[in-house]
Short mmCIF file of C-alpha atoms in Angstrom, two decimals:
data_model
loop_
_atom_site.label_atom_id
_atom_site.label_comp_id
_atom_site.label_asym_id
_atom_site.label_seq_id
_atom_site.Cartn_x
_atom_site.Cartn_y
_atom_site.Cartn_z
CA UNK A 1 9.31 -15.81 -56.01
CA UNK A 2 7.40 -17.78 -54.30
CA UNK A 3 3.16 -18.28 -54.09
CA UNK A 4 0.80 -17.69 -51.21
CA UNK A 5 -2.56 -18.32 -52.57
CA UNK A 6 -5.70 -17.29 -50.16
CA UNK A 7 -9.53 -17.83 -50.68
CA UNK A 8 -11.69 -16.54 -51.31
CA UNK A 9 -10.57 -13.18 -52.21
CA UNK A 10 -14.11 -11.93 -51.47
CA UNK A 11 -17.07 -12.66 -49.05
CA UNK A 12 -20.10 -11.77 -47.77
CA UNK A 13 -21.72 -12.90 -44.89
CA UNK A 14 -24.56 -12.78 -42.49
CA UNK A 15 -24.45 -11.17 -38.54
CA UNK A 16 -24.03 -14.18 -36.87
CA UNK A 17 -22.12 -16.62 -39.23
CA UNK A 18 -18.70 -18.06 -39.03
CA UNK A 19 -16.17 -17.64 -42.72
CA UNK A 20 -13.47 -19.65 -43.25
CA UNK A 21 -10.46 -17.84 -44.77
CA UNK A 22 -7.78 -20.49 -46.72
CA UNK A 23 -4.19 -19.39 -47.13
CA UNK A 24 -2.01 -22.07 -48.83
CA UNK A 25 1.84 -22.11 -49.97
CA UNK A 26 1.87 -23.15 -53.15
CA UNK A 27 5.67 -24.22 -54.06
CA UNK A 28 7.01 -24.00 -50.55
CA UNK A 29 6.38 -25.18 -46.97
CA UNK A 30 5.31 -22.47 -45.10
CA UNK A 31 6.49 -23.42 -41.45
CA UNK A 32 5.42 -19.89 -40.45
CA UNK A 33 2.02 -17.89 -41.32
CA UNK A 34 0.82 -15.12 -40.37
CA UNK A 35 -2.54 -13.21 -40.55
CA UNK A 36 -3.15 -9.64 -40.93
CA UNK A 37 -5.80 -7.32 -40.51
CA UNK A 38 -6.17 -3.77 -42.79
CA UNK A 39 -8.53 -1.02 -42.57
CA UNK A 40 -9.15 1.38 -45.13
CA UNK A 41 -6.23 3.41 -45.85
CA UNK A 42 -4.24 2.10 -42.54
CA UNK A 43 -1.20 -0.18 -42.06
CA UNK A 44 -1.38 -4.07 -41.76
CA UNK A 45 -2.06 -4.90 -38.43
CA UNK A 46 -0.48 -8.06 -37.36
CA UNK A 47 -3.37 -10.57 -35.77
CA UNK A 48 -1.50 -13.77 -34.82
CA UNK A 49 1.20 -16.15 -35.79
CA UNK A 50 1.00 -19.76 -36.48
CA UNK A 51 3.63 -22.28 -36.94
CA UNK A 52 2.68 -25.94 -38.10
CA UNK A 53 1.63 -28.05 -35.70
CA UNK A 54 1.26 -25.57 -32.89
CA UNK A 55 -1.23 -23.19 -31.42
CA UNK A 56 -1.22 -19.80 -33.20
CA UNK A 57 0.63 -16.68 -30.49
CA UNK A 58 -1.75 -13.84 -31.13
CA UNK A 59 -1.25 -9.90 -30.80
CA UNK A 60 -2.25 -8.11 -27.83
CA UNK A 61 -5.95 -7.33 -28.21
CA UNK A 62 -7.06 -10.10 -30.98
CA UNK A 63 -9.97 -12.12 -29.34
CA UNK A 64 -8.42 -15.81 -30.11
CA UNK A 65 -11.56 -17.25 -29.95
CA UNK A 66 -13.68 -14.98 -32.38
CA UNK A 67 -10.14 -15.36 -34.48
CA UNK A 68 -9.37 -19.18 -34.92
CA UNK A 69 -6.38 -20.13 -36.48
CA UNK A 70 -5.48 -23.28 -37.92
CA UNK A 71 -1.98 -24.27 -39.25
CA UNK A 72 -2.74 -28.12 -40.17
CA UNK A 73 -0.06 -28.77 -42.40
CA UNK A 74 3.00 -27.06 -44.08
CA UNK A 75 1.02 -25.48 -47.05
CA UNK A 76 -2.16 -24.24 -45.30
CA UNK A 77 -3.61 -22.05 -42.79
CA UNK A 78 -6.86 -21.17 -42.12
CA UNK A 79 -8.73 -18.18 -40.22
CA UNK A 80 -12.03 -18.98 -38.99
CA UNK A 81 -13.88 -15.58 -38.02
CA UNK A 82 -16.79 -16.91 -35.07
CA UNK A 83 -19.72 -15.21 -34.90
CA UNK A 84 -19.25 -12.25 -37.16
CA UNK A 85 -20.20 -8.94 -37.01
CA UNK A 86 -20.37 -5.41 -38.48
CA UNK A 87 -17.15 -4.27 -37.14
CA UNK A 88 -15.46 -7.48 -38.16
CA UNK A 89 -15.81 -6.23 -41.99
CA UNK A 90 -12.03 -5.92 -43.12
CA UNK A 91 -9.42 -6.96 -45.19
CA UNK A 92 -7.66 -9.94 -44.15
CA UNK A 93 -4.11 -10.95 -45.69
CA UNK A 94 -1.91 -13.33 -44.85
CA UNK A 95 1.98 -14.20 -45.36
CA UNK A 96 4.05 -17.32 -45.45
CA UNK A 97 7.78 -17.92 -44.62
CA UNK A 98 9.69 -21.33 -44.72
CA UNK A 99 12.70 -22.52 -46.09
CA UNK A 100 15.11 -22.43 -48.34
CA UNK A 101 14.22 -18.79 -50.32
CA UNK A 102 11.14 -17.94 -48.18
CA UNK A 103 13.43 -18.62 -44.76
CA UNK A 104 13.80 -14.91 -43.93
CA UNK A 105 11.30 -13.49 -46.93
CA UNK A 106 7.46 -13.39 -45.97
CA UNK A 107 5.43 -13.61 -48.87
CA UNK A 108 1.70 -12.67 -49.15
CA UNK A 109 -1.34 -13.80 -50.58
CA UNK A 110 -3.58 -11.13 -52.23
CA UNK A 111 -5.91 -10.76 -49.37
CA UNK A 112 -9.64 -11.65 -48.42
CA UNK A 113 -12.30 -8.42 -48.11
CA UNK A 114 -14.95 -9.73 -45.74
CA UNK A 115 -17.77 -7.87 -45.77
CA UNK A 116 -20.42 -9.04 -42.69
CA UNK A 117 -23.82 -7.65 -43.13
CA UNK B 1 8.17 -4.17 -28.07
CA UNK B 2 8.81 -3.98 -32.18
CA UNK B 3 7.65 -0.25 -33.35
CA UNK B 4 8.25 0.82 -37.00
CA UNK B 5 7.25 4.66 -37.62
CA UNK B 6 7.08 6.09 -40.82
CA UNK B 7 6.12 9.65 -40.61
CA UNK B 8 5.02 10.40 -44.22
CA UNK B 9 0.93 9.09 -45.24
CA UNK B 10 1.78 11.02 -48.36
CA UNK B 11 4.82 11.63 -50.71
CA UNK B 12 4.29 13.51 -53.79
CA UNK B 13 7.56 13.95 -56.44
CA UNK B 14 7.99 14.70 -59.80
CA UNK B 15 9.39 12.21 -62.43
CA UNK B 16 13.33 12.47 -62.35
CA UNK B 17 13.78 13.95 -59.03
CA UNK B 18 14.98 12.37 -56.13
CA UNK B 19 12.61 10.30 -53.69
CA UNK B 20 13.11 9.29 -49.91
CA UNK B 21 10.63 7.74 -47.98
CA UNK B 22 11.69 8.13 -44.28
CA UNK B 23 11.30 5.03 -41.77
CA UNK B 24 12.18 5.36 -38.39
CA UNK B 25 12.45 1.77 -35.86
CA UNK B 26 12.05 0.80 -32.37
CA UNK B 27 13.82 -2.47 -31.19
CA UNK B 28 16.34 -2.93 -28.19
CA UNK B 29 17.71 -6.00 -30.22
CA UNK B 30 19.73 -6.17 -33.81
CA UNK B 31 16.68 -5.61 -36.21
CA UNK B 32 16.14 -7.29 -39.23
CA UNK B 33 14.19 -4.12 -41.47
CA UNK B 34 12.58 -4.36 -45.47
CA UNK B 35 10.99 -2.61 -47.40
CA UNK B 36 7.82 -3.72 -48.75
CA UNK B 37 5.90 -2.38 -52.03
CA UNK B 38 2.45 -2.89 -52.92
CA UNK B 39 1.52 -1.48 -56.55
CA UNK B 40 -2.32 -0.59 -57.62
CA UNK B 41 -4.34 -3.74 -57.54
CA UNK B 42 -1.56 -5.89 -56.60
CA UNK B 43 -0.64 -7.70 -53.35
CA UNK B 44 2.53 -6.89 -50.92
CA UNK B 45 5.60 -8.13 -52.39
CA UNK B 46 9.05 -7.23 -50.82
CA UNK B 47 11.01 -4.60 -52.91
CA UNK B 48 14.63 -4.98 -50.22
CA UNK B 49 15.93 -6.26 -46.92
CA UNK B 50 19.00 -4.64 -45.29
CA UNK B 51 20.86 -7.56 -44.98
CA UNK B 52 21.22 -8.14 -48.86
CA UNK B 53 22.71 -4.52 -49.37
CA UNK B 54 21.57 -4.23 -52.58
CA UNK B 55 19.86 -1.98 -55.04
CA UNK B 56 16.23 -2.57 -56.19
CA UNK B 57 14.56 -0.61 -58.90
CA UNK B 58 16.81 1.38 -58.47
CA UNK B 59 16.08 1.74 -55.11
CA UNK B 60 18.93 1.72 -51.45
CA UNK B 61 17.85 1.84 -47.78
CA UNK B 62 20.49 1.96 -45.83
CA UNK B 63 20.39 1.09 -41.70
CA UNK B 64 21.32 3.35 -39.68
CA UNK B 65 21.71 2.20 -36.14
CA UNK B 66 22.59 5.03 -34.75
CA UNK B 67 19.14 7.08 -35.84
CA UNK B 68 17.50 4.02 -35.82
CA UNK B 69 16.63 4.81 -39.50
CA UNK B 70 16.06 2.37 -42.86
CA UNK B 71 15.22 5.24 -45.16
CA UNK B 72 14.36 4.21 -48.74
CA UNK B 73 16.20 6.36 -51.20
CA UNK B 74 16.24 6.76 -54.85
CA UNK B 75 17.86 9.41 -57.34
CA UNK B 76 15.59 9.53 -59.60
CA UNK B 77 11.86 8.62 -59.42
CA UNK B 78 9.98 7.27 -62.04
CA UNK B 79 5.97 7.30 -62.90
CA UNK B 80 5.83 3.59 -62.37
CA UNK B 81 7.30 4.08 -59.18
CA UNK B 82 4.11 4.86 -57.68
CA UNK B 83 2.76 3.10 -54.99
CA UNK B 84 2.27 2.11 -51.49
CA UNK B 85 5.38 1.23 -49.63
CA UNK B 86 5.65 -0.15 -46.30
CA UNK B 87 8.73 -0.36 -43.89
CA UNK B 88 8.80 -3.70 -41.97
CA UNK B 89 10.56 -4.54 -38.71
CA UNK B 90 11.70 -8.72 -37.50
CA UNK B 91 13.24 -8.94 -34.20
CA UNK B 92 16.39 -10.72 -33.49
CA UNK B 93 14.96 -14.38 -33.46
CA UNK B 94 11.59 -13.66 -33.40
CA UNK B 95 9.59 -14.46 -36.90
CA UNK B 96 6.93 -11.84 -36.93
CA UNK B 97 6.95 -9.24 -38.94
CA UNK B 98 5.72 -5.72 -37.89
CA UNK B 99 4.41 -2.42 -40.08
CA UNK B 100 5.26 0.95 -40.48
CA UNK B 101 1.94 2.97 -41.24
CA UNK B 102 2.86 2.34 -44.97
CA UNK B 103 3.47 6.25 -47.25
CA UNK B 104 1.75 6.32 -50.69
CA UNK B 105 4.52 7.78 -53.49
CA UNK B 106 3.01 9.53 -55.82
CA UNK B 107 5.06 10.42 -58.64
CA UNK B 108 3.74 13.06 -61.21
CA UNK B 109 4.59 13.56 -65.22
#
């Protein structure tokens, strides 16, 4: 199948500071990504989607400006937490569909832990 | 609004029996629904999707408009079987997918 790649798989990072979260599809053009949020032991919550080119539509709830997404090109997307804090601490993942195979198949990268201290 | 229920956290079998993990949707369109398996230390990858009709693993889930069901079913369960599986939900059109609560099979020697 195909390969959604995301970095880094683990950070740490001060009250305060912005992180940068890279999901790219590696043999496929991902004209769709989306991000997801997961707590401990709970489902993924869906955050936003993003299709290239365009402004991300985010879920009900999700603060789009603490939450930017960027969707530059057809093999990466990037989620910029602003200002971070405490309860921001989660584990981010994110999945790609495009054409051909991945039209109606998401596939996922193997998800971010961001830990803000 | 897309809602995917499935009422299990927990299933616990033993090796050779049969397994179903129960998913329930809520969609006033025609639903695309999968089933999606993530395995100890690995990341989500999608075990079926109803519109293939086929057999995974071993595995079937078929939809059920009626009961608004897409129960995953298999005969006999095996130990590397365990694992967290999620039931997933697109709307007619739309591209975003949405997540059942996700049930952890356990299956025991």
């Amino acid at each position: 199948g195909a390969v959604v790649s995301q970095h880094p798989s683990r950070v740490i990072c001060k009250s305060g500071t912005s992180v940068k979260i890279e999901c790219r599809s590696l043999d496929f053009q991902a004209t769709t990504m989306f991000w997801y949020r997961q707590f401990p032991k709970q489902s993924l919550m869906l955050m936003a989607t993003s299709n290239e080119g365009s402004k991300a539509t985010y879920e009900q709830g999700v603060e789009k400006d603490k939450f930017l997404i960027n969707h530059a090109s057809l093999t990466l997307s990037t989620l910029t937490v602003t200002s971070a804090h405490p309860e921001d601490s989660s584990f981010y993942i994110c999945s790609a569909r495009g054409g051909g195979q991945a039209e109606t198949e998401a596939f996922f990268g193997q998800g971010t832990r961001l830990t803000v201290v | 609004a897309q809602r995917v229920t499935q009422p299990e956290k927990l299933l616990s079998v033993f090796k050779g029996a049969p397994v179903e993990l129960k998913c329930n949707y809520s969609y006033s369109g025609s639903p695309e629904l999968f089933w999606y398996v993530q395995y100890s230390r690995q990341r989500l990858q999608l075990l079926l999707r109803h519109i293939s009709r086929e057999s995974i693993k071993g595995f079937t889930a078929d939809l059920n408009k009626g009961e608004t069901s897409f129960h995953l079913k298999k005969p006999f369960a095996q130990e590397e079987d365990s694992a967290m599986y999620y039931c997933a939900l697109s709307g007619q059109g739309a591209q975003k997918l949405v997540f059942g609560q996700g049930t952890r099979l356990t299956i025991n020697p």
